[in-house]
PDB file of C-alpha atoms and ligand atoms in Angstrom:
ATOM      1  CA  UNK A   1     -13.711  18.520  -1.029  1.00  0.00           C
ATOM      2  CA  UNK A   2     -11.580  20.027   1.442  1.00  0.00           C
ATOM      3  CA  UNK A   3      -8.053  20.144   0.796  1.00  0.00           C
ATOM      4  CA  UNK A   4      -6.072  17.591   2.542  1.00  0.00           C
ATOM      5  CA  UNK A   5      -3.083  18.875   5.294  1.00  0.00           C
ATOM      6  CA  UNK A   6       0.087  17.174   6.209  1.00  0.00           C
ATOM      7  CA  UNK A   7       1.668  18.698   9.066  1.00  0.00           C
ATOM      8  CA  UNK A   8       5.116  17.538  11.043  1.00  0.00           C
ATOM      9  CA  UNK A   9       5.058  18.290  14.298  1.00  0.00           C
ATOM     10  CA  UNK A  10       8.920  18.125  14.911  1.00  0.00           C
ATOM     11  CA  UNK A  11       8.522  19.476  19.130  1.00  0.00           C
ATOM     12  CA  UNK A  12      11.689  20.445  20.425  1.00  0.00           C
ATOM     13  CA  UNK A  13      13.610  18.892  18.138  1.00  0.00           C
ATOM     14  CA  UNK A  14      16.433  18.714  15.742  1.00  0.00           C
ATOM     15  CA  UNK A  15      19.704  21.994  15.235  1.00  0.00           C
ATOM     16  CA  UNK A  16      19.190  23.794  12.776  1.00  0.00           C
ATOM     17  CA  UNK A  17      21.706  22.412  10.675  1.00  0.00           C
ATOM     18  CA  UNK A  18      19.791  18.639  11.326  1.00  0.00           C
ATOM     19  CA  UNK A  19      16.628  20.651   9.546  1.00  0.00           C
ATOM     20  CA  UNK A  20      19.105  21.508   6.686  1.00  0.00           C
ATOM     21  CA  UNK A  21      20.267  17.619   6.118  1.00  0.00           C
ATOM     22  CA  UNK A  22      16.347  16.314   6.720  1.00  0.00           C
ATOM     23  CA  UNK A  23      15.720  18.851   3.876  1.00  0.00           C
ATOM     24  CA  UNK A  24      18.929  17.663   2.154  1.00  0.00           C
ATOM     25  CA  UNK A  25      17.661  14.106   1.938  1.00  0.00           C
ATOM     26  CA  UNK A  26      14.023  14.696   1.246  1.00  0.00           C
ATOM     27  CA  UNK A  27      14.953  16.609  -2.349  1.00  0.00           C
ATOM     28  CA  UNK A  28      16.651  13.157  -3.218  1.00  0.00           C
ATOM     29  CA  UNK A  29      13.933  10.759  -1.872  1.00  0.00           C
ATOM     30  CA  UNK A  30      10.882  13.004  -2.927  1.00  0.00           C
ATOM     31  CA  UNK A  31      11.034  11.636  -6.623  1.00  0.00           C
ATOM     32  CA  UNK A  32      10.429   7.465  -5.462  1.00  0.00           C
ATOM     33  CA  UNK A  33       7.411   8.630  -3.726  1.00  0.00           C
ATOM     34  CA  UNK A  34       3.533   9.549  -6.136  1.00  0.00           C
ATOM     35  CA  UNK A  35       2.602  12.467  -3.640  1.00  0.00           C
ATOM     36  CA  UNK A  36      -0.752  13.698  -4.467  1.00  0.00           C
ATOM     37  CA  UNK A  37       0.445  18.230  -5.687  1.00  0.00           C
ATOM     38  CA  UNK A  38      -3.053  19.366  -4.185  1.00  0.00           C
ATOM     39  CA  UNK A  39      -1.944  18.407  -0.097  1.00  0.00           C
ATOM     40  CA  UNK A  40      -0.403  20.479   1.735  1.00  0.00           C
ATOM     41  CA  UNK A  41       2.712  19.929   3.873  1.00  0.00           C
ATOM     42  CA  UNK A  42       3.034  21.539   6.523  1.00  0.00           C
ATOM     43  CA  UNK A  43       6.428  21.725   8.658  1.00  0.00           C
ATOM     44  CA  UNK A  44       5.724  23.091  12.211  1.00  0.00           C
ATOM     45  CA  UNK A  45       9.899  23.238  13.864  1.00  0.00           C
ATOM     46  CA  UNK A  46      11.122  24.900  17.169  1.00  0.00           C
ATOM     47  CA  UNK A  47      11.297  28.302  16.692  1.00  0.00           C
ATOM     48  CA  UNK A  48      15.306  28.120  17.014  1.00  0.00           C
ATOM     49  CA  UNK A  49      15.555  26.083  13.330  1.00  0.00           C
ATOM     50  CA  UNK A  50      12.727  28.183  11.155  1.00  0.00           C
ATOM     51  CA  UNK A  51      15.407  30.245  10.050  1.00  0.00           C
ATOM     52  CA  UNK A  52      17.222  27.055   8.327  1.00  0.00           C
ATOM     53  CA  UNK A  53      13.015  25.282   7.190  1.00  0.00           C
ATOM     54  CA  UNK A  54      12.424  28.761   5.407  1.00  0.00           C
ATOM     55  CA  UNK A  55      15.390  28.071   3.758  1.00  0.00           C
ATOM     56  CA  UNK A  56      15.037  24.957   2.739  1.00  0.00           C
ATOM     57  CA  UNK A  57      11.527  25.277   2.252  1.00  0.00           C
ATOM     58  CA  UNK A  58      12.279  27.906  -0.237  1.00  0.00           C
ATOM     59  CA  UNK A  59      15.346  25.767  -2.630  1.00  0.00           C
ATOM     60  CA  UNK A  60      12.861  22.718  -1.868  1.00  0.00           C
ATOM     61  CA  UNK A  61       9.082  24.395  -3.426  1.00  0.00           C
ATOM     62  CA  UNK A  62      11.761  25.590  -6.137  1.00  0.00           C
ATOM     63  CA  UNK A  63      13.622  22.833  -6.877  1.00  0.00           C
ATOM     64  CA  UNK A  64      10.601  20.349  -6.560  1.00  0.00           C
ATOM     65  CA  UNK A  65       7.833  22.134  -7.035  1.00  0.00           C
ATOM     66  CA  UNK A  66       5.502  21.337  -4.824  1.00  0.00           C
ATOM     67  CA  UNK A  67       3.941  23.751  -2.226  1.00  0.00           C
ATOM     68  CA  UNK A  68       5.418  23.302   1.304  1.00  0.00           C
ATOM     69  CA  UNK A  69       4.994  25.475   4.564  1.00  0.00           C
ATOM     70  CA  UNK A  70       5.898  26.294   8.139  1.00  0.00           C
ATOM     71  CA  UNK A  71       4.382  27.772  11.388  1.00  0.00           C
ATOM     72  CA  UNK A  72       5.570  28.010  14.859  1.00  0.00           C
ATOM     73  CA  UNK A  73       4.434  25.770  17.097  1.00  0.00           C
ATOM     74  CA  UNK A  74       3.187  28.174  19.561  1.00  0.00           C
ATOM     75  CA  UNK A  75       3.267  31.865  19.983  1.00  0.00           C
ATOM     76  CA  UNK A  76       2.275  34.461  22.198  1.00  0.00           C
ATOM     77  CA  UNK A  77      -0.312  36.672  21.131  1.00  0.00           C
ATOM     78  CA  UNK A  78       1.336  40.281  20.998  1.00  0.00           C
ATOM     79  CA  UNK A  79       3.701  41.670  18.198  1.00  0.00           C
ATOM     80  CA  UNK A  80       6.081  41.928  20.744  1.00  0.00           C
ATOM     81  CA  UNK A  81       6.828  44.023  23.961  1.00  0.00           C
ATOM     82  CA  UNK A  82       8.382  42.716  27.538  1.00  0.00           C
ATOM     83  CA  UNK A  83       7.224  39.491  27.774  1.00  0.00           C
ATOM     84  CA  UNK A  84      10.582  37.275  28.428  1.00  0.00           C
ATOM     85  CA  UNK A  85      11.379  34.418  26.139  1.00  0.00           C
ATOM     86  CA  UNK A  86       7.931  34.576  24.124  1.00  0.00           C
ATOM     87  CA  UNK A  87       7.472  34.081  20.110  1.00  0.00           C
ATOM     88  CA  UNK A  88       5.646  36.638  18.555  1.00  0.00           C
ATOM     89  CA  UNK A  89       3.696  34.868  15.672  1.00  0.00           C
ATOM     90  CA  UNK A  90       4.206  38.182  13.844  1.00  0.00           C
ATOM     91  CA  UNK A  91       7.387  37.454  13.795  1.00  0.00           C
ATOM     92  CA  UNK A  92       7.140  34.342  11.897  1.00  0.00           C
ATOM     93  CA  UNK A  93       5.346  35.999   9.172  1.00  0.00           C
ATOM     94  CA  UNK A  94       8.450  38.003   8.128  1.00  0.00           C
ATOM     95  CA  UNK A  95      10.348  35.356   8.584  1.00  0.00           C
ATOM     96  CA  UNK A  96       8.277  33.302   5.671  1.00  0.00           C
ATOM     97  CA  UNK A  97       5.296  31.116   8.114  1.00  0.00           C
ATOM     98  CA  UNK A  98       2.308  30.680   6.559  1.00  0.00           C
ATOM     99  CA  UNK A  99       0.525  28.039  10.080  1.00  0.00           C
ATOM    100  CA  UNK A 100       0.358  28.424  13.349  1.00  0.00           C
ATOM    101  CA  UNK A 101      -0.331  25.757  15.759  1.00  0.00           C
ATOM    102  CA  UNK A 102      -2.379  26.445  19.078  1.00  0.00           C
ATOM    103  CA  UNK A 103      -3.239  24.637  22.048  1.00  0.00           C
ATOM    104  CA  UNK A 104      -1.333  20.729  20.924  1.00  0.00           C
ATOM    105  CA  UNK A 105      -1.835  19.007  24.669  1.00  0.00           C
ATOM    106  CA  UNK A 106       1.763  19.561  25.320  1.00  0.00           C
ATOM    107  CA  UNK A 107       1.046  22.960  25.477  1.00  0.00           C
ATOM    108  CA  UNK A 108      -2.221  22.539  27.514  1.00  0.00           C
ATOM    109  CA  UNK A 109      -0.585  19.421  29.786  1.00  0.00           C
ATOM    110  CA  UNK A 110       3.042  21.107  30.995  1.00  0.00           C
ATOM    111  CA  UNK A 111       2.420  24.841  30.375  1.00  0.00           C
ATOM    112  CA  UNK A 112      -1.622  24.947  31.179  1.00  0.00           C
ATOM    113  CA  UNK A 113      -2.651  26.650  28.100  1.00  0.00           C
ATOM    114  CA  UNK A 114      -6.346  26.827  28.550  1.00  0.00           C
ATOM    115  CA  UNK A 115      -9.666  27.916  27.301  1.00  0.00           C
ATOM    116  CA  UNK A 116     -10.130  32.111  26.805  1.00  0.00           C
ATOM    117  CA  UNK A 117      -5.819  32.329  26.258  1.00  0.00           C
ATOM    118  CA  UNK A 118      -6.344  29.966  23.023  1.00  0.00           C
ATOM    119  CA  UNK A 119      -8.903  31.752  21.975  1.00  0.00           C
ATOM    120  CA  UNK A 120      -6.402  34.745  21.758  1.00  0.00           C
ATOM    121  CA  UNK A 121      -3.927  32.943  20.230  1.00  0.00           C
ATOM    122  CA  UNK A 122      -6.512  31.713  17.242  1.00  0.00           C
ATOM    123  CA  UNK A 123      -7.519  34.998  17.518  1.00  0.00           C
ATOM    124  CA  UNK A 124      -3.508  36.559  16.887  1.00  0.00           C
ATOM    125  CA  UNK A 125      -2.900  34.078  13.875  1.00  0.00           C
ATOM    126  CA  UNK A 126      -5.508  34.899  11.795  1.00  0.00           C
ATOM    127  CA  UNK A 127      -5.576  38.614  12.790  1.00  0.00           C
ATOM    128  CA  UNK A 128      -2.182  37.980  11.358  1.00  0.00           C
ATOM    129  CA  UNK A 129      -3.483  35.727   8.445  1.00  0.00           C
ATOM    130  CA  UNK A 130      -2.083  32.985   9.112  1.00  0.00           C
ATOM    131  CA  UNK A 131      -3.203  29.795   8.658  1.00  0.00           C
ATOM    132  CA  UNK A 132      -4.175  28.480  12.767  1.00  0.00           C
ATOM    133  CA  UNK A 133      -4.558  24.358  13.590  1.00  0.00           C
ATOM    134  CA  UNK A 134      -6.121  24.371  17.001  1.00  0.00           C
ATOM    135  CA  UNK A 135      -5.479  20.964  18.798  1.00  0.00           C
ATOM    136  CA  UNK A 136      -8.372  19.788  20.843  1.00  0.00           C
ATOM    137  CA  UNK A 137      -8.565  15.890  22.359  1.00  0.00           C
ATOM    138  CA  UNK A 138      -9.041  14.359  25.698  1.00  0.00           C
ATOM    139  CA  UNK A 139      -7.168  12.136  28.230  1.00  0.00           C
ATOM    140  CA  UNK A 140      -7.379   7.985  28.672  1.00  0.00           C
ATOM    141  CA  UNK A 141      -9.423   9.041  32.067  1.00  0.00           C
ATOM    142  CA  UNK A 142     -12.005  11.174  30.245  1.00  0.00           C
ATOM    143  CA  UNK A 143     -12.507   8.718  26.828  1.00  0.00           C
ATOM    144  CA  UNK A 144     -12.602   5.618  29.761  1.00  0.00           C
ATOM    145  CA  UNK A 145     -14.723   7.722  31.894  1.00  0.00           C
ATOM    146  CA  UNK A 146     -17.698   8.496  28.339  1.00  0.00           C
ATOM    147  CA  UNK A 147     -16.015  11.828  28.454  1.00  0.00           C
ATOM    148  CA  UNK A 148     -14.949  12.828  25.139  1.00  0.00           C
ATOM    149  CA  UNK A 149     -17.833  13.928  23.411  1.00  0.00           C
ATOM    150  CA  UNK A 150     -18.080  16.171  26.627  1.00  0.00           C
ATOM    151  CA  UNK A 151     -14.823  17.374  27.354  1.00  0.00           C
ATOM    152  CA  UNK A 152     -14.495  18.436  22.729  1.00  0.00           C
ATOM    153  CA  UNK A 153     -17.570  20.013  23.032  1.00  0.00           C
ATOM    154  CA  UNK A 154     -16.090  22.356  25.750  1.00  0.00           C
ATOM    155  CA  UNK A 155     -12.407  22.661  23.990  1.00  0.00           C
ATOM    156  CA  UNK A 156     -14.009  24.066  21.518  1.00  0.00           C
ATOM    157  CA  UNK A 157     -16.572  26.369  21.979  1.00  0.00           C
ATOM    158  CA  UNK A 158     -14.299  28.004  24.607  1.00  0.00           C
ATOM    159  CA  UNK A 159     -12.480  29.310  21.051  1.00  0.00           C
ATOM    160  CA  UNK A 160     -15.018  28.947  18.789  1.00  0.00           C
ATOM    161  CA  UNK A 161     -18.099  30.716  20.405  1.00  0.00           C
ATOM    162  CA  UNK A 162     -16.124  34.219  20.486  1.00  0.00           C
ATOM    163  CA  UNK A 163     -14.529  33.493  17.500  1.00  0.00           C
ATOM    164  CA  UNK A 164     -17.757  33.442  16.258  1.00  0.00           C
ATOM    165  CA  UNK A 165     -19.673  36.751  17.517  1.00  0.00           C
ATOM    166  CA  UNK A 166     -16.682  38.178  16.286  1.00  0.00           C
ATOM    167  CA  UNK A 167     -18.238  39.067  12.091  1.00  0.00           C
ATOM    168  CA  UNK A 168     -14.682  39.643  10.445  1.00  0.00           C
ATOM    169  CA  UNK A 169     -12.897  36.940  12.570  1.00  0.00           C
ATOM    170  CA  UNK A 170     -15.648  34.404  11.620  1.00  0.00           C
ATOM    171  CA  UNK A 171     -15.090  35.191   8.080  1.00  0.00           C
ATOM    172  CA  UNK A 172     -11.170  34.795   7.821  1.00  0.00           C
ATOM    173  CA  UNK A 173     -11.317  31.740  10.478  1.00  0.00           C
ATOM    174  CA  UNK A 174     -13.770  30.339   7.912  1.00  0.00           C
ATOM    175  CA  UNK A 175     -10.937  29.909   5.572  1.00  0.00           C
ATOM    176  CA  UNK A 176      -8.049  29.738   7.889  1.00  0.00           C
ATOM    177  CA  UNK A 177      -8.918  27.739  10.256  1.00  0.00           C
ATOM    178  CA  UNK A 178      -8.062  23.756  10.367  1.00  0.00           C
ATOM    179  CA  UNK A 179      -9.144  21.537  13.832  1.00  0.00           C
ATOM    180  CA  UNK A 180      -6.161  18.653  15.154  1.00  0.00           C
ATOM    181  CA  UNK A 181      -8.021  15.798  16.989  1.00  0.00           C
ATOM    182  CA  UNK A 182      -5.531  14.032  18.525  1.00  0.00           C
ATOM    183  CA  UNK A 183      -6.785  11.793  21.594  1.00  0.00           C
ATOM    184  CA  UNK A 184      -3.521  12.904  24.149  1.00  0.00           C
ATOM    185  CA  UNK A 185      -3.714   8.648  24.830  1.00  0.00           C
ATOM    186  CA  UNK A 186      -2.023   8.340  22.128  1.00  0.00           C
ATOM    187  CA  UNK A 187      -0.129  10.864  20.918  1.00  0.00           C
ATOM    188  CA  UNK A 188       3.755   9.793  21.231  1.00  0.00           C
ATOM    189  CA  UNK A 189       2.920   6.518  22.588  1.00  0.00           C
ATOM    190  CA  UNK A 190       2.658   3.977  19.474  1.00  0.00           C
ATOM    191  CA  UNK A 191      -1.331   3.099  20.610  1.00  0.00           C
ATOM    192  CA  UNK A 192      -3.403   4.541  17.923  1.00  0.00           C
ATOM    193  CA  UNK A 193      -7.255   5.339  18.131  1.00  0.00           C
ATOM    194  CA  UNK A 194      -9.136   2.638  16.183  1.00  0.00           C
ATOM    195  CA  UNK A 195     -10.839   3.378  12.858  1.00  0.00           C
ATOM    196  CA  UNK A 196     -13.905   3.397  14.935  1.00  0.00           C
ATOM    197  CA  UNK A 197     -13.005   5.526  17.623  1.00  0.00           C
ATOM    198  CA  UNK A 198     -11.566   8.104  14.790  1.00  0.00           C
ATOM    199  CA  UNK A 199     -15.116   7.706  12.785  1.00  0.00           C
ATOM    200  CA  UNK A 200     -17.093   8.829  15.879  1.00  0.00           C
ATOM    201  CA  UNK A 201     -14.915  11.027  16.706  1.00  0.00           C
ATOM    202  CA  UNK A 202     -14.546  13.224  13.694  1.00  0.00           C
ATOM    203  CA  UNK A 203     -17.835  12.712  13.232  1.00  0.00           C
ATOM    204  CA  UNK A 204     -18.512  14.625  17.278  1.00  0.00           C
ATOM    205  CA  UNK A 205     -16.278  17.504  15.935  1.00  0.00           C
ATOM    206  CA  UNK A 206     -17.670  17.617  12.606  1.00  0.00           C
ATOM    207  CA  UNK A 207     -21.446  18.289  14.518  1.00  0.00           C
ATOM    208  CA  UNK A 208     -19.681  20.903  16.936  1.00  0.00           C
ATOM    209  CA  UNK A 209     -17.801  22.517  14.146  1.00  0.00           C
ATOM    210  CA  UNK A 210     -21.806  23.088  12.393  1.00  0.00           C
ATOM    211  CA  UNK A 211     -23.593  23.503  15.106  1.00  0.00           C
ATOM    212  CA  UNK A 212     -20.918  27.229  15.599  1.00  0.00           C
ATOM    213  CA  UNK A 213     -21.377  27.323  12.032  1.00  0.00           C
ATOM    214  CA  UNK A 214     -17.583  26.238  11.354  1.00  0.00           C
ATOM    215  CA  UNK A 215     -18.384  23.322   9.219  1.00  0.00           C
ATOM    216  CA  UNK A 216     -15.637  24.236   6.630  1.00  0.00           C
ATOM    217  CA  UNK A 217     -13.533  23.520   8.945  1.00  0.00           C
ATOM    218  CA  UNK A 218     -10.647  20.990   7.438  1.00  0.00           C
ATOM    219  CA  UNK A 219     -10.443  18.589  10.756  1.00  0.00           C
ATOM    220  CA  UNK A 220      -6.832  16.906  11.183  1.00  0.00           C
ATOM    221  CA  UNK A 221      -6.494  13.328  12.970  1.00  0.00           C
ATOM    222  CA  UNK A 222      -3.154  13.557  14.934  1.00  0.00           C
ATOM    223  CA  UNK A 223      -1.408  10.063  18.139  1.00  0.00           C
ATOM    224  CA  UNK A 224       1.020   7.971  16.441  1.00  0.00           C
ATOM    225  CA  UNK A 225       0.416   8.188  12.868  1.00  0.00           C
ATOM    226  CA  UNK A 226       3.138   6.219  10.935  1.00  0.00           C
ATOM    227  CA  UNK A 227       3.472   4.885   7.491  1.00  0.00           C
ATOM    228  CA  UNK A 228       1.880   1.351   8.365  1.00  0.00           C
ATOM    229  CA  UNK A 229      -1.390   2.784   9.616  1.00  0.00           C
ATOM    230  CA  UNK A 230      -1.720   5.969   7.786  1.00  0.00           C
ATOM    231  CA  UNK A 231      -3.604   4.338   4.435  1.00  0.00           C
ATOM    232  CA  UNK A 232      -6.487   2.664   6.377  1.00  0.00           C
ATOM    233  CA  UNK A 233      -7.254   6.636   8.999  1.00  0.00           C
ATOM    234  CA  UNK A 234      -7.316   8.322   5.906  1.00  0.00           C
ATOM    235  CA  UNK A 235      -9.794   6.398   4.312  1.00  0.00           C
ATOM    236  CA  UNK A 236     -12.295   6.805   6.874  1.00  0.00           C
ATOM    237  CA  UNK A 237     -14.531   9.975   6.851  1.00  0.00           C
ATOM    238  CA  UNK A 238     -14.148  13.358   7.925  1.00  0.00           C
ATOM    239  CA  UNK A 239     -10.014  12.795   8.501  1.00  0.00           C
ATOM    240  CA  UNK A 240      -8.950  15.308   6.015  1.00  0.00           C
ATOM    241  CA  UNK A 241      -5.295  14.899   7.167  1.00  0.00           C
ATOM    242  CA  UNK A 242      -2.946  14.453  10.040  1.00  0.00           C
ATOM    243  CA  UNK A 243      -0.313  15.744  12.285  1.00  0.00           C
ATOM    244  CA  UNK A 244       2.741  14.106  12.381  1.00  0.00           C
ATOM    245  CA  UNK A 245       4.766  13.950  15.187  1.00  0.00           C
ATOM    246  CA  UNK A 246       7.362  10.942  15.695  1.00  0.00           C
ATOM    247  CA  UNK A 247       6.744   9.511  12.360  1.00  0.00           C
ATOM    248  CA  UNK A 248       7.687  13.092  10.729  1.00  0.00           C
ATOM    249  CA  UNK A 249      11.107  13.280  11.997  1.00  0.00           C
ATOM    250  CA  UNK A 250      12.772  10.472   9.288  1.00  0.00           C
ATOM    251  CA  UNK A 251      12.639  12.038   5.647  1.00  0.00           C
ATOM    252  CA  UNK A 252      11.681   8.284   4.077  1.00  0.00           C
ATOM    253  CA  UNK A 253       8.827   7.888   7.028  1.00  0.00           C
ATOM    254  CA  UNK A 254       6.909  11.304   6.867  1.00  0.00           C
ATOM    255  CA  UNK A 255       7.170  11.000   2.334  1.00  0.00           C
ATOM    256  CA  UNK A 256       5.469   7.371   3.065  1.00  0.00           C
ATOM    257  CA  UNK A 257       2.811   8.740   5.031  1.00  0.00           C
ATOM    258  CA  UNK A 258       1.884  12.097   3.001  1.00  0.00           C
ATOM    259  CA  UNK A 259       2.050   9.703  -0.268  1.00  0.00           C
ATOM    260  CA  UNK A 260      -0.129   7.559   1.921  1.00  0.00           C
ATOM    261  CA  UNK A 261      -2.944  10.722   1.954  1.00  0.00           C
ATOM    262  CA  UNK A 262      -2.724  11.004  -1.825  1.00  0.00           C
ATOM    263  CA  UNK A 263      -4.365   7.436  -2.348  1.00  0.00           C
ATOM    264  CA  UNK A 264      -7.830   7.967  -0.512  1.00  0.00           C
TER     265      UNK A 264
HETATM  266  P1  PGA B   1       2.625  11.428  17.310  1.00  0.00           P
HETATM  267  O1  PGA B   1       2.317  12.738  18.296  1.00  0.00           O
HETATM  268  O2  PGA B   1       2.882  11.429  15.857  1.00  0.00           O
HETATM  269  O3  PGA B   1       4.502  11.016  17.832  1.00  0.00           O
HETATM  270  O4  PGA B   1       1.900  10.289  18.278  1.00  0.00           O
HETATM  271  C1  PGA B   1       1.776  13.604  17.370  1.00  0.00           C
HETATM  272  C2  PGA B   1       1.526  14.608  17.724  1.00  0.00           C
HETATM  273  O5  PGA B   1       1.762  15.589  19.129  1.00  0.00           O
HETATM  274  O6  PGA B   1       1.134  15.707  17.603  1.00  0.00           O
END
């Protein structure tokens, strides 16, 4: 069985001070919850909160005895250089990051990231020994137009085909690449995909991954995951965890989701 991941995407929320307060509350609440010891809990804070989150997680690991991780929500594809405003995954690695998020739909829509550039980012993360969570998902228009499968196939192939062509990267990706399926219409809208939609789409994603020899990768679901739907969603075959936005911003609701994952 694949190890479950519950990931928090904090987007551009929280100051370093608020991040510290979050983990103080998290530590106080932790013992009230029954969290599966094998589940990986990952935080994606904004880059400006990274240092504060790293420090808090060092104490949380020590105090609570659970493995917590963090990663950047985005990275440029170079270690350093004249790239004003960008952040480097390699620097995050030195700061304690173990994960990197790539291709979130907000990056795709607002910052026009796609195709080969996303491949470069995934490659860069993997080369720097980070676990990469690569996001895919269709828009409402695409779903209603019956294009979901072809859209997801294209998004996966444009990154995984070149990865598969590089023997060394292919080997690394087998262990360090996770896919996050997030229907764009379900992100931040409160509209969660139905069980039937998630079941069918995760099976499609697994089928596409299998053809490319990546069937060992975990597939997370994201899009309005909340404490009241997490238990049902995690019981769907091929759902290996969640990428959570809004509900991860409050320790109690995120802990409830983490607990639900352990019940599967
Ligand atoms: P949401 O966000 O849980 O608020 O829908 C998910 C995401 O953007 O990853």
